[in-house]
């Protein structure tokens, strides 16, 4: 196949974590390994600061900077790595979920002190929906954390994934002495700020006296016991089970000290999948197919009214994307070409001539794209599996200026196309309801409607906590339910019926009382 060597050497993935577990720090170490940055601290400045939660303009400004780091591409040992950044801020969780549809695998960072946290759980649910292969990095081993066996049990139970330790830690906190690489049979002794090329001491036989010499008798004995137990339980890593998202290899380390990172990166390039086949509405498309195809998974708008450009992020799923070549925009049924597509190599945006399956390309957009749009070389299909999740906060849009109704409608449609929020219309009425994951988005929407569309709005809070998409094999039953529960029913943008639940209790009651109606917690754009 024409592009197979290019495609096989690509690894497109995301690092995910609960805020503060160490995602930014780990990203930075990866970039240092890849030679994409020279100094530590370079990535930090682009992070959405945790304390800036109330000032969305500041957050947007920082997000603006972070467009440049949306995708970080670098080479490591002849592997081309595309690291897709995900916003750490909880209010932008939906952005993260969509980014996960554009990667082939993920690295999940867990803080050894805090264990599994809220956001980790949700992110794993999204990974599970797509059977995404996961590698776990247990970070901050230099701090007094949970007992390692307890922690692994907690991760397995909470995230419902089987773990496979690849390295094993020797103590933690002040007593942290390093990790034993079970697979490579080598001992890596901890030292703060480990050099990028530090290699472990080869210890092929755990009874080697070198172990006692380096760790002391007590810790050496403990390590022997632990490793025997771990090996006995887990055996060799089953790569197929990893690929199927059933088993997650685990590494222990300390990102800030660059410790245990190289072991993981070396394993990652060895086992993580290159671009995989993907489902479309018509057929499965193989990454190695010669003809280009791809989909838009994220749209980033510039908030500056003087530069009202948007950047649509295209994940190439098959073949080769070329600059200035005409491609078929399936939804609009028209041919489009791009004179300035850009890639994101080493934090610099640069115009590119071509990109291969697995790559992400930034396309300047003047309003032609919405999330889930597919480009092909002519064939009509859409990539599937790009979900919308239920919003958590619902508000009715109140138009303060009836003269601007048209502008408001256009603005609402365009902003929701970008995926900023979800739009629902009351069943049998015209009331517009916006659903978001965080309060911040309402501020963003209000600001943008006014500055970009001249429409002035306020919001009325609505007492809903979740939206469920409804289907039924018996249309009459569904219709009856909708009529019966009119005040809780709305239509989403694609006219799909949605039930807006006031509380879990109400939702569960309806689910029990109406077995013929199916309640879905996500809606896939293009089923
Ligand atoms: P995030 O992107 O997942 O939100 O986490 P980030 O990398 O920003 O790390 C969160 C905090 O944890 C940072 O400290 C960072 O320095 C620290 N950290 C990361 N890895 C380790 C580790 O291996 N050991 C220890 N002890 N700390 C680690 P901060 O004080 O919030 O930020 P900063 O002042 O250091 O920038």
CSV table of C-alpha atoms and ligand atoms in Angstrom, one decimal, residues 17-25 44 47 50 139-140 142-143 254-256, ligand 1:
chain,number,residue,atom,x,y,z
A,17,UNK,CA,-6.2,13.2,33.8
A,18,UNK,CA,-8.1,14.9,36.5
A,19,UNK,CA,-6.8,18.5,36.8
A,20,UNK,CA,-3.5,18.6,38.7
A,21,UNK,CA,-2.6,15.0,38.3
A,22,UNK,CA,0.4,16.0,36.1
A,23,UNK,CA,-0.8,16.0,32.5
A,24,UNK,CA,1.0,19.3,31.6
A,25,UNK,CA,4.2,18.2,33.3
A,44,UNK,CA,3.3,25.5,31.5
A,47,UNK,CA,-2.0,26.0,30.6
A,50,UNK,CA,-6.8,26.9,37.7
A,139,UNK,CA,2.4,9.9,38.9
A,140,UNK,CA,3.9,11.7,41.9
A,142,UNK,CA,8.0,11.0,45.1
A,143,UNK,CA,5.1,11.9,47.4
A,254,UNK,CA,7.3,11.1,38.8
A,255,UNK,CA,6.7,13.4,35.8
A,256,UNK,CA,8.2,16.4,37.4
B,1,LIG,P1,-2.3,19.0,35.2
B,1,LIG,O1,-1.8,19.5,33.8
B,1,LIG,O2,-2.8,17.6,35.2
B,1,LIG,O3,-3.4,20.0,35.8
B,1,LIG,O4,-1.1,19.0,36.2
B,1,LIG,P2,0.3,19.7,36.2
B,1,LIG,O5,1.2,19.1,35.2
B,1,LIG,O6,0.1,21.2,36.0
B,1,LIG,O7,0.8,19.4,37.6
B,1,LIG,C1,0.0,19.8,38.8
B,1,LIG,C2,1.0,20.1,39.9
B,1,LIG,O8,1.6,18.8,40.3
B,1,LIG,C3,2.1,21.0,39.6
B,1,LIG,O9,2.4,21.8,40.7
B,1,LIG,C4,3.2,20.1,39.2
B,1,LIG,O10,4.5,20.7,39.4
B,1,LIG,C5,3.0,19.0,40.2
B,1,LIG,N1,3.6,17.7,39.8
B,1,LIG,C6,3.6,17.2,38.5
B,1,LIG,N2,4.2,16.0,38.5
B,1,LIG,C7,4.7,15.8,39.8
B,1,LIG,C8,5.5,14.8,40.4
B,1,LIG,O11,5.9,13.8,39.8
B,1,LIG,N3,5.7,15.0,41.8
B,1,LIG,C9,5.3,16.0,42.5
B,1,LIG,N4,5.6,16.1,43.7
B,1,LIG,N5,4.6,17.0,41.9
B,1,LIG,C10,4.3,16.9,40.6
B,1,LIG,P3,1.8,23.2,41.0
B,1,LIG,O12,2.5,23.6,42.3
B,1,LIG,O13,0.4,23.2,40.9
B,1,LIG,O14,2.3,24.0,39.8
B,1,LIG,P4,3.7,24.7,39.6
B,1,LIG,O15,3.8,25.8,40.5
B,1,LIG,O16,4.8,23.6,39.9
B,1,LIG,O17,3.7,25.1,38.2
